[in-house]
CSV table of C-alpha atoms and ligand atoms in Angstrom, one decimal:
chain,number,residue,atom,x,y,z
A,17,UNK,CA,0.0,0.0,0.0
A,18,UNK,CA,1.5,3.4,-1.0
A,19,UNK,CA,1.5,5.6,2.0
A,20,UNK,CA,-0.4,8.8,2.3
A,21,UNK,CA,2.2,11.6,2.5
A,22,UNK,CA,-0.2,14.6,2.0
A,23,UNK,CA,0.0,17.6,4.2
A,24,UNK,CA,-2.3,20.9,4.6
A,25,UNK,CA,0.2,23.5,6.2
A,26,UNK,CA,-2.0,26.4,6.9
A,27,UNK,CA,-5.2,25.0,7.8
A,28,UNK,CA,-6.2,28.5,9.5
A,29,UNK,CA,-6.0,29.8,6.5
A,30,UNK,CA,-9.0,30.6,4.0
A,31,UNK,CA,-6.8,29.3,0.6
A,32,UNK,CA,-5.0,26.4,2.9
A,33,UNK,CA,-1.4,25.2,1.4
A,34,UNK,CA,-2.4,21.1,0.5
A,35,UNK,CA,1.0,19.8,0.0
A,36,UNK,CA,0.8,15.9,-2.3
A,37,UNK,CA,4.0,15.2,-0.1
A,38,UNK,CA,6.0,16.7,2.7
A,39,UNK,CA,9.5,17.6,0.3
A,40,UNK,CA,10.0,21.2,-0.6
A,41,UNK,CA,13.3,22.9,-1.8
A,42,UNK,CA,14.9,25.4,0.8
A,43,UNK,CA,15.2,28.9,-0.5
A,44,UNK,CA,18.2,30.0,-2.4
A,45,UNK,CA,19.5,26.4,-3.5
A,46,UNK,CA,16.9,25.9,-6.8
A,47,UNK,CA,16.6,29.4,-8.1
A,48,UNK,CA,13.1,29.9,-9.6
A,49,UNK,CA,12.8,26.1,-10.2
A,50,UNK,CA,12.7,26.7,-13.6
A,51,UNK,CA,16.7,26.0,-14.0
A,52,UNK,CA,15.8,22.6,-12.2
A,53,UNK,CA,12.7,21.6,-14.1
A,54,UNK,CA,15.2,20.9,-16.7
A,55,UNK,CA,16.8,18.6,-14.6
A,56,UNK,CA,14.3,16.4,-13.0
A,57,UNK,CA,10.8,16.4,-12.8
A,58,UNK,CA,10.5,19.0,-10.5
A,59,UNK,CA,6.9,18.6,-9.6
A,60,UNK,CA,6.9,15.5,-8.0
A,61,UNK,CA,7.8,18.0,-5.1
A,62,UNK,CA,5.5,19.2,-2.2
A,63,UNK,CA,6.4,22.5,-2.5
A,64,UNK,CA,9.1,24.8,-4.3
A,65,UNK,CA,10.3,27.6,-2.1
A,66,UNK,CA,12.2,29.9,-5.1
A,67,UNK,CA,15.0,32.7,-4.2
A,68,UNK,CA,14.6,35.7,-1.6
A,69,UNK,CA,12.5,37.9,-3.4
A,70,UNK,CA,13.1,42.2,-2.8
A,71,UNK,CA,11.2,45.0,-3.9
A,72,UNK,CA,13.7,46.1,-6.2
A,73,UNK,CA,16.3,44.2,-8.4
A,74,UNK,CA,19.4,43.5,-6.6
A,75,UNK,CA,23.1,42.2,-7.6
A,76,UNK,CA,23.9,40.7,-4.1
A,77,UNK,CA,27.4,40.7,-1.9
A,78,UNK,CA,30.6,41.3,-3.2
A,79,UNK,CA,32.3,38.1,-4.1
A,80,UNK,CA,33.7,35.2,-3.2
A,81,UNK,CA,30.2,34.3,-2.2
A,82,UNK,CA,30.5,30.8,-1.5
A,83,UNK,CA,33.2,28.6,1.0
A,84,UNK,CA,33.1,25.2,1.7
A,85,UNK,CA,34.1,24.1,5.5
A,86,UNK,CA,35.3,21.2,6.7
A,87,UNK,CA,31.6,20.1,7.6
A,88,UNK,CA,29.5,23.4,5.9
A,89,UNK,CA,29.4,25.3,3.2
A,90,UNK,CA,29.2,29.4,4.1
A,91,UNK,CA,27.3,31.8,1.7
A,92,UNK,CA,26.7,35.3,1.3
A,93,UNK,CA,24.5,35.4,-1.6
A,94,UNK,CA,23.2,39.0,-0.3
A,95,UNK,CA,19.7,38.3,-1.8
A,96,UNK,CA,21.0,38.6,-5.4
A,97,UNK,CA,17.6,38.5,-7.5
A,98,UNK,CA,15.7,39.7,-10.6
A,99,UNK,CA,12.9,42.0,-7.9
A,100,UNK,CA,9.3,41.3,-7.3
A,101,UNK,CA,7.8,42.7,-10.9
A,102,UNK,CA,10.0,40.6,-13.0
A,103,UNK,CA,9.1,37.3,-10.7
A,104,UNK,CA,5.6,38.3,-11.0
A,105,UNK,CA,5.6,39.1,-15.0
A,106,UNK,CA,8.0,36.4,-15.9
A,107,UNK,CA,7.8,33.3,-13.6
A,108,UNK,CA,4.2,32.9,-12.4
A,109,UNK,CA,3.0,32.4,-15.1
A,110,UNK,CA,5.4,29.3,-15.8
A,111,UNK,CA,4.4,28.1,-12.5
A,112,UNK,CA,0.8,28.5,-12.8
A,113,UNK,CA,1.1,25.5,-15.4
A,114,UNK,CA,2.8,23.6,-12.8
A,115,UNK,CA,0.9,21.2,-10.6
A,116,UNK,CA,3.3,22.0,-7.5
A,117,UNK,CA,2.7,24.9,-5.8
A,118,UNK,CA,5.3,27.5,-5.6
A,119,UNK,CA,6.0,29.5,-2.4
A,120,UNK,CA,8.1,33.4,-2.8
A,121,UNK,CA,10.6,33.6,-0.5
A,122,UNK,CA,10.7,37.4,0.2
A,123,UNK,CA,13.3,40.0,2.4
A,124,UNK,CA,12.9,43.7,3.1
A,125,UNK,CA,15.0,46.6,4.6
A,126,UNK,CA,11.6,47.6,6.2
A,127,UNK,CA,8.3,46.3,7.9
A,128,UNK,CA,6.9,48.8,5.1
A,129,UNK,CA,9.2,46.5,2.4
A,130,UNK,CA,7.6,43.4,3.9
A,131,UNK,CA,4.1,44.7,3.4
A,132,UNK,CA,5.0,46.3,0.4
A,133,UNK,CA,5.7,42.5,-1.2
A,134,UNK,CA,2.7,40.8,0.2
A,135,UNK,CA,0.7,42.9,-1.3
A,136,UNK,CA,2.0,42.8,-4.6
A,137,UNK,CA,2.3,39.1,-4.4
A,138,UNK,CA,-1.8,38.5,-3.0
A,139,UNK,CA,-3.6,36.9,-5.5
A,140,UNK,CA,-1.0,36.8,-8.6
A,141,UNK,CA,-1.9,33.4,-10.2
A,142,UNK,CA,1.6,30.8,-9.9
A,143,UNK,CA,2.0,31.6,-6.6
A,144,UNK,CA,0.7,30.1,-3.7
A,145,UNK,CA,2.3,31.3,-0.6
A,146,UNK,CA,4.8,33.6,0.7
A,147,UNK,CA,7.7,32.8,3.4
A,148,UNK,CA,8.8,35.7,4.9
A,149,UNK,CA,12.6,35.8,5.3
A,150,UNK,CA,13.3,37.3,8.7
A,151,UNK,CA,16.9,37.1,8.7
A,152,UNK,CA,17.3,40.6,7.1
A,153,UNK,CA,18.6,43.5,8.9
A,154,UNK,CA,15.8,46.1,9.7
A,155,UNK,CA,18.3,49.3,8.3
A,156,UNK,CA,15.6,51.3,9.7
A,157,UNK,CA,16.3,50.2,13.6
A,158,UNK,CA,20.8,50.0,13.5
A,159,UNK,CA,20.4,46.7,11.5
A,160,UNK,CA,19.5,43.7,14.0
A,161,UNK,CA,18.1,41.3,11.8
A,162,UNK,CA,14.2,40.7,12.3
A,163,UNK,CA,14.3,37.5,13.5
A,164,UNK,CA,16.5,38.2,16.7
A,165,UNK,CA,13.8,39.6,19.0
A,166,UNK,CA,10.0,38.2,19.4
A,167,UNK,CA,8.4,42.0,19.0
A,168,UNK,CA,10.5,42.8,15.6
A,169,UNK,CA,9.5,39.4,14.2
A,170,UNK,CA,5.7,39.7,15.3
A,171,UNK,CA,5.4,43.2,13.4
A,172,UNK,CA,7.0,41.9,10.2
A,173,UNK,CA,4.3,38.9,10.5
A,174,UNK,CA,1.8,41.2,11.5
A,175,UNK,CA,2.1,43.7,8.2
A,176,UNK,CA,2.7,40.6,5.7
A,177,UNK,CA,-0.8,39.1,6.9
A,178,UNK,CA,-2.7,42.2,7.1
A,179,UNK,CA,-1.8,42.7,3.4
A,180,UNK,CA,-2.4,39.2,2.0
A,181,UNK,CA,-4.6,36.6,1.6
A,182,UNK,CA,-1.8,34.2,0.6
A,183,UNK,CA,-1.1,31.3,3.5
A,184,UNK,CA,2.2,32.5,5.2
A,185,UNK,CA,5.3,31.1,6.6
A,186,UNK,CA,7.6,32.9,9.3
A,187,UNK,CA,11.2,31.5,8.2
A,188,UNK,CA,13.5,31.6,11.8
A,189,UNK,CA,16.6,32.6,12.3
A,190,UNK,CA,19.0,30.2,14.7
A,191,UNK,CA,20.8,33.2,15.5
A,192,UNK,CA,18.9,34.5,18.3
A,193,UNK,CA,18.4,34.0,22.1
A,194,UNK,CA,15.2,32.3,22.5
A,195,UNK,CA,13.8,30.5,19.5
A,196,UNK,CA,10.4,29.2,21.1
A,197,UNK,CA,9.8,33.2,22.2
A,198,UNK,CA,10.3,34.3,18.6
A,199,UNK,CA,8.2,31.2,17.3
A,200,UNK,CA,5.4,31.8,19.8
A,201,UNK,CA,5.5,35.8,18.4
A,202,UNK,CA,5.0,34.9,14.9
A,203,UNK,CA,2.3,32.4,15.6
A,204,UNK,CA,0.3,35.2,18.3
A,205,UNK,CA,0.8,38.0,15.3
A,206,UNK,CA,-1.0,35.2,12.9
A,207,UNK,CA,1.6,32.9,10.8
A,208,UNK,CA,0.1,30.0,9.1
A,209,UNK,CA,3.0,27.9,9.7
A,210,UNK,CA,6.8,28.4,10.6
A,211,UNK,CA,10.4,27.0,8.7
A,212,UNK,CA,13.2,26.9,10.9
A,213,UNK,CA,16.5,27.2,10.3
A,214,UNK,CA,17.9,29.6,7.8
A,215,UNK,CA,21.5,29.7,8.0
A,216,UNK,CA,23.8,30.0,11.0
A,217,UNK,CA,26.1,32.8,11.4
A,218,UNK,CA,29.9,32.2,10.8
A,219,UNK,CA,32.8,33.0,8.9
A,220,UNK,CA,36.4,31.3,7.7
A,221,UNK,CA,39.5,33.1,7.2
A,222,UNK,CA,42.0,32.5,4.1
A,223,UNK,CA,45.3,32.2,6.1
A,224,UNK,CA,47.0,32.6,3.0
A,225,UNK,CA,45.5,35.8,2.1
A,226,UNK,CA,45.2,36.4,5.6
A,227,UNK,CA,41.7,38.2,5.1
A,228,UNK,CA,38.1,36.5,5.5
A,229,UNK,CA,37.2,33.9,2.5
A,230,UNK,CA,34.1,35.1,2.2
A,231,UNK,CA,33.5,39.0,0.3
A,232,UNK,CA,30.7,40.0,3.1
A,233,UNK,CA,32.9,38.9,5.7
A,234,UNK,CA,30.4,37.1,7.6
A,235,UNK,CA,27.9,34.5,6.0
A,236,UNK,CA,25.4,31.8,6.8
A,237,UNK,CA,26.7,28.4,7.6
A,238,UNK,CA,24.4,25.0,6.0
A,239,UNK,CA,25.0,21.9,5.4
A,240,UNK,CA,25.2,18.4,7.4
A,241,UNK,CA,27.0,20.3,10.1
A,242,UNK,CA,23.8,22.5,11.2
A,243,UNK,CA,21.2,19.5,11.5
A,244,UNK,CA,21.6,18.5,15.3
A,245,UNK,CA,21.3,22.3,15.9
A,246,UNK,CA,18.6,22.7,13.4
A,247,UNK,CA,16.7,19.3,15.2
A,248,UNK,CA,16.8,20.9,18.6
A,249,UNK,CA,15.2,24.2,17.9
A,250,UNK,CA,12.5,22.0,15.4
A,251,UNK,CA,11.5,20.6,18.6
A,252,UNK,CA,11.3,23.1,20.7
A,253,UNK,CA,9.1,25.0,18.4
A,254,UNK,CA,7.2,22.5,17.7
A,255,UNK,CA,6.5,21.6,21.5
A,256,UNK,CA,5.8,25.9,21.7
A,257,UNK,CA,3.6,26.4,19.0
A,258,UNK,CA,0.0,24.7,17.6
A,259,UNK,CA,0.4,26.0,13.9
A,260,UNK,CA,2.3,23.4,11.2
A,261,UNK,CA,6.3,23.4,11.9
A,262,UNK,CA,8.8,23.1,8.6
A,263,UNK,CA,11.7,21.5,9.3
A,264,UNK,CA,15.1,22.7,7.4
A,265,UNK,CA,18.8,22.1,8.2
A,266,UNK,CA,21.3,20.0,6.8
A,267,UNK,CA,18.9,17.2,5.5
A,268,UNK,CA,20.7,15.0,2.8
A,269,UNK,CA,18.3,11.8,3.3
A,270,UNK,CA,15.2,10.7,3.7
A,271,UNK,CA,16.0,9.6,7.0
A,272,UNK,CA,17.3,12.9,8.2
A,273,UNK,CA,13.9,14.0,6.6
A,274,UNK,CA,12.2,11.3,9.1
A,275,UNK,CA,13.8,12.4,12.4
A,276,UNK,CA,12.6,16.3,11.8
A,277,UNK,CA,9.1,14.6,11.6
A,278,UNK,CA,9.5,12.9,14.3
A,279,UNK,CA,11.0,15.7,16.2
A,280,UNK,CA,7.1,17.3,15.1
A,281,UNK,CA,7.6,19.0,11.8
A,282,UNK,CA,4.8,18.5,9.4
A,283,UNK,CA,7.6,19.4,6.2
A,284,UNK,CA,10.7,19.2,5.6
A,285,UNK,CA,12.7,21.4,3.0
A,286,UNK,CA,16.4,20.7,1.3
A,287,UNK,CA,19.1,22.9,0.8
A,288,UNK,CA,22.8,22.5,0.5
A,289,UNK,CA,22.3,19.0,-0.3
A,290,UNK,CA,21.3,19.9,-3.7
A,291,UNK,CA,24.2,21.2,-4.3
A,292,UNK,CA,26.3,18.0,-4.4
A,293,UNK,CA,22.9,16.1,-5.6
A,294,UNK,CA,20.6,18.0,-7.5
A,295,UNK,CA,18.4,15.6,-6.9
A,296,UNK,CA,18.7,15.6,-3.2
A,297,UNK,CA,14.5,16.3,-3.0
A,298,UNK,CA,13.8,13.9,-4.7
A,299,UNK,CA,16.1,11.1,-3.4
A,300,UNK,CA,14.8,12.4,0.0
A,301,UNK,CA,10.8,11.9,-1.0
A,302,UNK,CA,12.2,8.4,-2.0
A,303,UNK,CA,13.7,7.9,1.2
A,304,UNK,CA,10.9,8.9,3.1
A,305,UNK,CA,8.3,6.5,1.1
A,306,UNK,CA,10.5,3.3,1.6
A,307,UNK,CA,10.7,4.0,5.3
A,308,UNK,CA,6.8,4.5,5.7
A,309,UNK,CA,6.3,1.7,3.6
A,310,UNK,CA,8.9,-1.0,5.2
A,311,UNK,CA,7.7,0.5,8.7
A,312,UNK,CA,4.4,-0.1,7.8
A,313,UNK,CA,3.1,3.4,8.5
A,314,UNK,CA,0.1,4.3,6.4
A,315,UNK,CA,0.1,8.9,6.7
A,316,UNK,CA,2.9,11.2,7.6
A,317,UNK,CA,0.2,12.2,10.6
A,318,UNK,CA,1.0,9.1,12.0
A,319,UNK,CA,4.8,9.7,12.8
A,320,UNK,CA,4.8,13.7,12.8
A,321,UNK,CA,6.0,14.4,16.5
A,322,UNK,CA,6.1,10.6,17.3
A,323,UNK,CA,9.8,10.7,18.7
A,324,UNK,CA,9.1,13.7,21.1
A,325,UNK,CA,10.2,12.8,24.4
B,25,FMN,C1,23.4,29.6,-1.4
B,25,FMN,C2,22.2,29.8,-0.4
B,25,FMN,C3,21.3,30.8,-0.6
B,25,FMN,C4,20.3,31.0,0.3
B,25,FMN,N1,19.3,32.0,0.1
B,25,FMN,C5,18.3,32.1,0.9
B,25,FMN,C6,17.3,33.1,0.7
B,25,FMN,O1,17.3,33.8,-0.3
B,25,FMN,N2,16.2,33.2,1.6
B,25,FMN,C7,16.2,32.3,2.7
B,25,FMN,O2,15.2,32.5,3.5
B,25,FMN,N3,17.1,31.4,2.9
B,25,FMN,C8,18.1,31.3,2.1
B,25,FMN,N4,19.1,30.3,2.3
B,25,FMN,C9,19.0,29.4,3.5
B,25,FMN,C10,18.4,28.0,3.1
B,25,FMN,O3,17.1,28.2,2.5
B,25,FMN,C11,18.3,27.1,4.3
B,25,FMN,O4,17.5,27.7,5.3
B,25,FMN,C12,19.7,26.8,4.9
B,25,FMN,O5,20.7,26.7,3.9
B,25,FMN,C13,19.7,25.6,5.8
B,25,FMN,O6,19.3,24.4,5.1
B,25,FMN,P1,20.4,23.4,4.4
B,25,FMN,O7,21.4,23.1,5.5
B,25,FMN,O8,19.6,22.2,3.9
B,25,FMN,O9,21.1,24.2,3.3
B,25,FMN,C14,20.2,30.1,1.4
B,25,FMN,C15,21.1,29.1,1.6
B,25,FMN,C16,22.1,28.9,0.7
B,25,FMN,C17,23.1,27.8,0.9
């Protein structure tokens, strides 16, 4: 018996997020989805989560970009990206003939810049849902990124649902304090559902050059090396909040996949592991299936939170 892997992930929500499976592609590591669709079939997927997404066009950090670590790769992409009117003229409408829904990532400067790209993202045919990035720095208050406090991360979730109808997703940052008081904020000021983790702070240092290896200096670290850290705060958010929980961190197999749903994520979504596989999503819906099927289990609800302590 095939298993039933289907998840709604924003059942508060009037238009509700049905995923056909629980496998969605982390922001930043497929683009638009369009360069991947070439490469496999792309919407056999749950969910494709495309590139941070800014009001304007923008070219992104200085380069090198990208360092590998012994156990992480670092990036400082800096939200390179084509802006929110050429996503909306010239890839929705490629993804309203998909059958997988497609999720904008978005950033601002701004609470306003957060609104600002709700609103021109509610009801543009392609797209089904926004995640709100809140790893940016707010420039207006000294730039501490969003995510760091509970009160600057409510009022971004706050503006981006009073501006759209569109089911939305608080993506956390590790790099704060208290993840289960910034997850319970979002969820108070209204998120459908929550993804947790974007990247972790860190940098490397060319000894050679003796200067950082990365242009920005300081980057995000991803990768195998972030999924214990990644696991932990899953489960504490999950155990703090009642809305759907997306798990994201260093996943590279189904059964990495399996022990965030367990932990009580409802999703999972792949990053860096694309990057060595490009068809890490894939592999990792594969994974997933055999392990239902050889454990018997007959719906994702059946496991999701089921190794919670
Ligand atoms: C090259 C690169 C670009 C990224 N760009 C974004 C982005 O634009 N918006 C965002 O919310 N997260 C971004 N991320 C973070 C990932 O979506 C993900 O949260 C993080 O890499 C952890 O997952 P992983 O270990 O599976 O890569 C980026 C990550 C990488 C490696």
């Amino acid at each position: 018996m095939i298993p039933d892997l289907s998840i709604q992930l924003a059942p508060k929500n009037g238009q509700g997020l049905l995923l056909t499976n629980p496998v969605m592609t982390a922001s930043g590591t497929v683009g638009y989805g369009t360069e991947f669709s070439q490469v496999f079939d792309i919407e056999k997927l749950g969910a494709i989560i495309c590139k941070g997404t800014t009001l304007e066009p923008r070219e992104g950090n200085p380069q090198p970009r990208l360092f590998e670590t012994a156990s992480g790769m670092l990036n400082s992409i800096g939200w390179q990206n084509i802006g929110v009117k050429a996503l909306i003229k010239d890839k929705s409408p490629i993804w309203a003939s998909w059958r997988v829904p497609v999720i904008v990532n978005i950033g601002g400067d701004s609470v306003e810049d957060y609104a600002q790209l709700a609103r021109e993202l509610d009801g543009v045919a392609g797209i089904s849902g926004i995640e709100v990035n809140i790893s940016c720095p707010n420039v207006k208050a000294g730039g501490a990124v969003f995510g760091a406090e509970p009160e600057s991360a409510a009022k971004v979730t706050a503006a981006v649902k009073a501006t759209t109808s569109l089911p939305v997703i608080v993506k956390l940052t590790p790099n704060t304090a208290d993840i289960t008081a910034v997850a319970s904020a979002v969820a108070d000021a209204g998120a459908d559902a929550i993804s947790l983790i974007n990247t972790l702070k860190g940098t490397a240092i060319d000894i050679r050059k003796r200067r950082p290896a990365i242009g920005n200096i300081i980057g995000g670290l991803s990768g195998p090396a972030i999924k214990p850290v990644a696991l932990a705060m899953v489960y504490d958010a999950a155990g703090a909040v009642d809305i759907p929980v997306i798990g994201c961190g260093g996943i590279s197999s189904g059964e990495d996949a399996i022990e965030f749903i367990m932990a009580g994520a409802c999703a999972v979504q792949v990053g860096s592991a694309s990057f060595s596989n490009p068809h890490a999503a894939l592999d990792i819906l594969e994974g997933i299936m055999q392990f239902m099927e050889k454990e018997g289990i007959k719906s994702l609800g059946e496991i999701i939170g089921a190794g919670r302590g």
